[in-house]
Amino acid sequence: MVSFFCVLFTFFFLCTHVSSADTISADFTLSGDQTISSSGGTFKMGFFQPATSSNFYIGMWYQQLPQQTIVWVANRDKPVSDKKTSLLKISNGNLVLLDGNNQTPVWSTGLNSSSAHDAVLQDDGNLVLRDDSGSLLWQSFDHPGDTWLPGAKIRYDKRTKKSQRLTSWTSVEDPSPGLFSLELDESTAYKILWNGSTQYWSSGPWNPQSKLFDSVPEMRLNYIFNYSFFSNATESYFTYSIYNKANISRLVMDVSGQIRQSSWLNNNNQWNLFWSQPRQQCLVYSYCGSFGICSSKSQPFCQCPRGFRPKSQKDWDLKDYSAGCVRKTELQCSRGVVNQFLPLTNVKLPDNLEVWGITSFNTCGSACLGNCSCMAYAHDESSNRCLMWTKDVFNLQQFEEDYSEGNTLYLRLSASDMPSSSTSGKSNKAVIFGAVLGSLGAIALVLLAVIIMLRYCRRKRMRGEKSDGTL
Ligand SMILES: *[C@@H]1O[C@H](CO)[C@@H](O)[C@H](O)[C@H]1NC(C)=O
Ligand SMILES: *[C@@H]1O[C@H](CO)[C@@H](O)[C@H](O)[C@H]1NC(C)=O
Ligand SMILES: *[C@@H]1O[C@H](CO)[C@@H](O)[C@H](O)[C@H]1NC(C)=O
Ligand SMILES: *[C@@H]1O[C@H](CO)[C@@H](O)[C@H](O)[C@H]1NC(C)=O
Ligand SMILES: *[C@@H]1O[C@H](CO)[C@@H](O)[C@H](O)[C@H]1NC(C)=O
Ligand SMILES: *[C@@H]1O[C@H](CO)[C@@H](O)[C@H](O)[C@H]1NC(C)=O
């Protein structure tokens, strides 16, 4: 009896041990459909394909959730085309992804003179590279992708003055680093940047008294997360954990340019958006790319002005608007081809402007028309300043009708792309008036002709009757 239990126990132990390997080692590599799972069964790692992409990546996702949610990608910008011939293994003291038949390395943990022994997927979603003695050499938490898992830290290094970055995917099917990133700065504030430099949101500095970020007062209402901020002479970071270990939650630097905290709802079997910043999509800097117009009233938020089309319809369909819009007909201004200006009314003016001078509206327009490097202009009525844009215009926002602070931006277009009805309101009315007058005149002429005809006929008939009578 005892021995039976022993056998059963050993069998069970062996089985679970084999099916739930959490370690990549000299004896265990990853290829094809093989995966590793964290010891508590929370995370899984292996090859995956994002959305409809034909590329393969090494990624990490929640094991129990019915929809695959990727939280970390190893080879973000270096996909492989065949998972069967690719191999993730410990090689020369690093964790390395080898591609295809010629086994070229496409991704590596990249440590110099490293002596890695194995890599363990932990239950918190951290992949840890260890040496013989079990001490840490490298961890995925130090190389975040777009997802900030509970327990991870996004640090600011006070010695190098550099921050770790959470970076959005390029699109839903391309995990390579996109234009939006979240990082911590010297002032203990997290900020969201566009293209690594233009800041469009800040959490405000950490307030040690109230234990929240100054511009995120809603943190006060929290009862789910345990927030903490750490700072010493060498580094500072914020981190969070979840009081109830059964809850699943993650913060993502999303392709929309917003940071989004979502929690998994078991009842609905889906992610529930819990909190996001900036709240309005159009406050994400240059969300619609060059010449794209962001409007909170339109669906999708990004539109191209008349005479423009999405630069890449494929990316546009994947909700990646960053490439923006291009003119349907290229300008051939320097060759003397006639251009005109399309007025965009009630918009937020793009910021990369140049003040050309103090002029009247008309002088401003003709100055822009006369200089082929002028892409757009606007005239500020109150100061009589003539504003010009000589590069692509970014961050165009359409204000709503009830908002009166907007300006009119005049975009240079090839004359053939000008919507014919918007040339000038006045002349339009004149044309319509003329047309109406013209048709009225024609009707009058026809009536006159009919009357003359009738009279002529009647007279003729009367004459005929007379002659009949005489006959
Ligand atoms: C490894 O060494 C190379 C060349 O010596 C150096 O450029 C690189 O920064 C080093 N990498 C790390 C992670 O230390
Ligand atoms: C982002 O910045 C880099 C230089 O830092 C520049 O070459 C690139 O054109 C920028 N991207 C966009 C979309 O403006
Ligand atoms: C909250 O987090 C801090 C720092 O990570 C930790 O010391 C503390 O024990 C946590 N509190 C609870 C109630 O989990
Ligand atoms: C700051 O804290 C980190 C651990 O988070 C530690 O490694 C480092 O030595 C500390 N620096 C100082 C100056 O105490
Ligand atoms: C957290 O878990 C508890 C118990 O499982 C559940 O009732 C609650 O709805 C969860 N909260 C969130 C935000 O997921
Ligand atoms: C056109 O405008 C640009 C930018 O304002 C200026 O540098 C350039 O000299 C102008 N060219 C002419 C011919 O006025």
Coordinates of N, CA, C and O in Angstrom, one line a residue, residues 292-355:
G292 N -2.3 64.8 -40.0 CA -3.5 64.1 -39.6 C -4.2 65.0 -38.6 O -3.5 65.8 -37.8
I293 N -5.5 65.0 -38.6 CA -6.3 65.8 -37.7 C -7.0 65.0 -36.6 O -7.6 64.0 -37.0
C294 N -6.7 65.3 -35.4 CA -7.4 64.5 -34.3 C -8.7 65.2 -33.9 O -8.7 66.4 -33.6
S295 N -9.8 64.5 -33.8 CA -11.0 65.1 -33.4 C -11.7 64.1 -32.5 O -12.0 63.0 -32.9
S296 N -12.1 64.6 -31.3 CA -12.7 63.7 -30.3 C -14.1 63.3 -30.7 O -14.6 62.3 -30.2
K297 N -14.6 64.0 -31.7 CA -16.0 63.7 -32.2 C -16.0 62.6 -33.3 O -17.1 62.2 -33.7
S298 N -14.9 62.4 -33.9 CA -14.9 61.5 -35.1 C -14.5 60.1 -34.7 O -13.9 59.8 -33.7
Q299 N -14.8 59.2 -35.6 CA -14.5 57.8 -35.4 C -14.0 57.2 -36.7 O -14.7 57.2 -37.6
P300 N -12.7 56.8 -36.8 CA -11.7 56.9 -35.7 C -11.3 58.4 -35.4 O -11.8 59.3 -36.1
F301 N -10.6 58.6 -34.4 CA -10.2 59.9 -34.0 C -9.4 60.7 -35.0 O -9.5 61.9 -35.1
C302 N -8.7 59.9 -35.8 CA -7.8 60.5 -36.8 C -8.5 60.6 -38.2 O -9.1 59.7 -38.6
Q303 N -8.3 61.8 -38.8 CA -8.9 62.0 -40.2 C -7.8 62.7 -40.9 O -7.0 63.5 -40.4
C304 N -7.8 62.5 -42.3 CA -6.9 63.3 -43.1 C -7.7 64.5 -43.6 O -8.9 64.4 -43.9
P305 N -7.1 65.7 -43.8 CA -7.8 66.8 -44.4 C -8.2 66.5 -45.8 O -7.6 65.6 -46.4
R306 N -9.1 67.3 -46.4 CA -9.5 67.1 -47.8 C -8.2 67.3 -48.6 O -7.4 68.2 -48.3
G307 N -8.1 66.5 -49.7 CA -6.9 66.6 -50.5 C -5.8 65.8 -50.0 O -4.7 65.7 -50.6
F308 N -5.9 65.1 -48.8 CA -4.9 64.3 -48.3 C -5.4 62.9 -48.1 O -6.6 62.7 -48.0
R309 N -4.5 61.9 -48.0 CA -4.9 60.5 -47.8 C -3.9 59.9 -46.8 O -2.8 60.4 -46.6
P310 N -4.3 58.8 -46.0 CA -3.3 58.2 -45.1 C -2.1 57.8 -45.9 O -2.2 57.3 -47.0
K311 N -0.9 58.0 -45.3 CA 0.3 57.7 -45.9 C 0.4 56.2 -46.1 O 0.8 55.7 -47.1
S312 N -0.1 55.4 -45.1 CA -0.1 54.0 -45.2 C -1.5 53.5 -44.8 O -1.8 53.5 -43.6
Q313 N -2.3 53.1 -45.7 CA -3.7 52.7 -45.4 C -3.6 51.4 -44.5 O -4.5 51.2 -43.6
K314 N -2.6 50.6 -44.7 CA -2.5 49.3 -44.0 C -2.3 49.6 -42.5 O -3.0 49.1 -41.6
D315 N -1.3 50.5 -42.2 CA -1.1 50.9 -40.8 C -2.3 51.6 -40.2 O -2.7 51.4 -39.1
W316 N -2.9 52.5 -41.0 CA -4.1 53.2 -40.6 C -5.2 52.2 -40.2 O -5.8 52.4 -39.1
D317 N -5.4 51.2 -40.9 CA -6.4 50.1 -40.6 C -6.0 49.4 -39.3 O -6.9 48.9 -38.6
L318 N -4.7 49.3 -39.0 CA -4.3 48.6 -37.8 C -4.2 49.6 -36.6 O -3.7 49.3 -35.6
K319 N -4.8 50.8 -36.8 CA -4.9 51.8 -35.7 C -3.5 52.4 -35.4 O -3.3 52.9 -34.4
D320 N -2.6 52.3 -36.4 CA -1.3 53.0 -36.2 C -1.3 54.2 -37.1 O -1.2 54.1 -38.3
Y321 N -1.6 55.3 -36.5 CA -1.8 56.6 -37.3 C -0.5 57.4 -37.4 O -0.6 58.5 -38.0
S322 N 0.6 56.9 -36.8 CA 1.8 57.7 -36.7 C 2.4 58.2 -38.0 O 3.0 59.3 -38.0
A323 N 2.1 57.5 -39.1 CA 2.7 57.9 -40.3 C 2.0 59.1 -40.9 O 2.5 59.8 -41.8
G324 N 0.7 59.4 -40.4 CA 0.0 60.6 -40.8 C -0.5 60.5 -42.2 O -0.8 59.5 -42.8
C325 N -0.7 61.7 -42.8 CA -1.4 61.9 -44.1 C -0.4 62.5 -45.1 O 0.5 63.3 -44.7
V326 N -0.6 62.3 -46.4 CA 0.1 62.9 -47.4 C -0.8 63.5 -48.5 O -2.0 63.0 -48.6
R327 N -0.4 64.5 -49.2 CA -1.2 65.0 -50.3 C -1.5 64.0 -51.4 O -0.7 63.2 -51.7
K328 N -2.8 64.0 -51.9 CA -3.1 63.1 -53.0 C -2.3 63.5 -54.2 O -1.8 62.6 -54.9
T329 N -2.1 64.8 -54.4 CA -1.3 65.2 -55.6 C -0.1 65.9 -55.0 O -0.2 66.8 -54.2
E330 N 1.1 65.5 -55.3 CA 2.3 66.1 -54.8 C 2.4 67.6 -55.2 O 2.1 67.9 -56.4
L331 N 2.9 68.4 -54.4 CA 3.1 69.8 -54.8 C 4.2 69.9 -55.8 O 5.3 69.2 -55.6
Q332 N 4.1 70.7 -56.8 CA 5.2 70.9 -57.7 C 5.4 72.4 -57.8 O 5.4 73.0 -58.9
C333 N 5.4 73.0 -56.6 CA 5.4 74.4 -56.5 C 6.6 75.0 -57.2 O 6.5 76.0 -58.0
S334 N 7.8 74.4 -57.0 CA 9.0 75.0 -57.6 C 9.0 74.9 -59.1 O 9.7 75.7 -59.8
R335 N 8.2 74.1 -59.6 CA 8.1 74.0 -61.1 C 7.0 75.0 -61.6 O 6.6 74.9 -62.8
G336 N 6.5 75.8 -60.7 CA 5.5 76.8 -61.1 C 4.1 76.3 -61.2 O 3.3 77.1 -61.7
V337 N 3.8 75.1 -60.7 CA 2.4 74.6 -60.8 C 1.7 75.4 -59.7 O 2.1 75.6 -58.6
V338 N 0.4 75.8 -60.0 CA -0.4 76.6 -59.2 C -0.8 75.9 -57.9 O -1.2 74.7 -58.0
N339 N -0.7 76.5 -56.7 CA -1.1 76.0 -55.5 C -2.3 76.8 -54.9 O -2.4 78.0 -55.3
Q340 N -3.0 76.2 -54.0 CA -4.0 77.0 -53.3 C -4.0 76.6 -51.9 O -3.3 75.7 -51.5
F341 N -4.8 77.3 -51.1 CA -4.8 77.0 -49.6 C -6.1 76.5 -49.1 O -7.2 77.1 -49.4
L342 N -6.1 75.4 -48.4 CA -7.3 74.9 -47.9 C -7.5 75.4 -46.4 O -6.6 75.1 -45.6
P343 N -8.5 76.1 -46.1 CA -8.7 76.5 -44.7 C -9.2 75.4 -43.8 O -10.2 74.7 -44.2
L344 N -8.6 75.2 -42.7 CA -9.1 74.3 -41.6 C -9.5 75.2 -40.5 O -8.7 75.9 -39.9
T345 N -10.8 75.2 -40.2 CA -11.3 76.2 -39.2 C -11.4 75.5 -37.8 O -11.5 74.3 -37.7
N346 N -11.3 76.4 -36.8 CA -11.4 76.0 -35.4 C -10.4 74.9 -35.0 O -10.9 73.9 -34.5
V347 N -9.1 75.0 -35.4 CA -8.2 74.0 -35.0 C -7.2 74.5 -34.0 O -7.0 75.8 -33.9
K348 N -6.5 73.6 -33.3 CA -5.3 74.0 -32.5 C -4.2 74.1 -33.4 O -3.9 73.1 -34.1
L349 N -3.5 75.2 -33.4 CA -2.3 75.4 -34.3 C -1.2 74.5 -33.9 O -0.8 74.4 -32.8
P350 N -0.6 73.8 -34.9 CA 0.6 73.0 -34.6 C 1.7 73.8 -34.1 O 1.8 75.0 -34.4
D351 N 2.6 73.2 -33.2 CA 3.6 74.1 -32.6 C 4.9 74.4 -33.2 O 5.6 75.3 -32.9
N352 N 5.3 73.6 -34.2 CA 6.6 73.9 -34.9 C 6.5 75.1 -35.9 O 6.9 75.0 -37.0
L353 N 6.0 76.2 -35.4 CA 5.8 77.3 -36.3 C 6.9 78.3 -36.3 O 7.8 78.3 -35.5
E354 N 6.9 79.2 -37.3 CA 7.8 80.3 -37.4 C 7.0 81.6 -37.5 O 6.0 81.6 -38.2
V355 N 7.4 82.6 -36.8 CA 6.7 83.9 -36.9 C 7.4 84.6 -38.1 O 8.5 85.0 -38.0

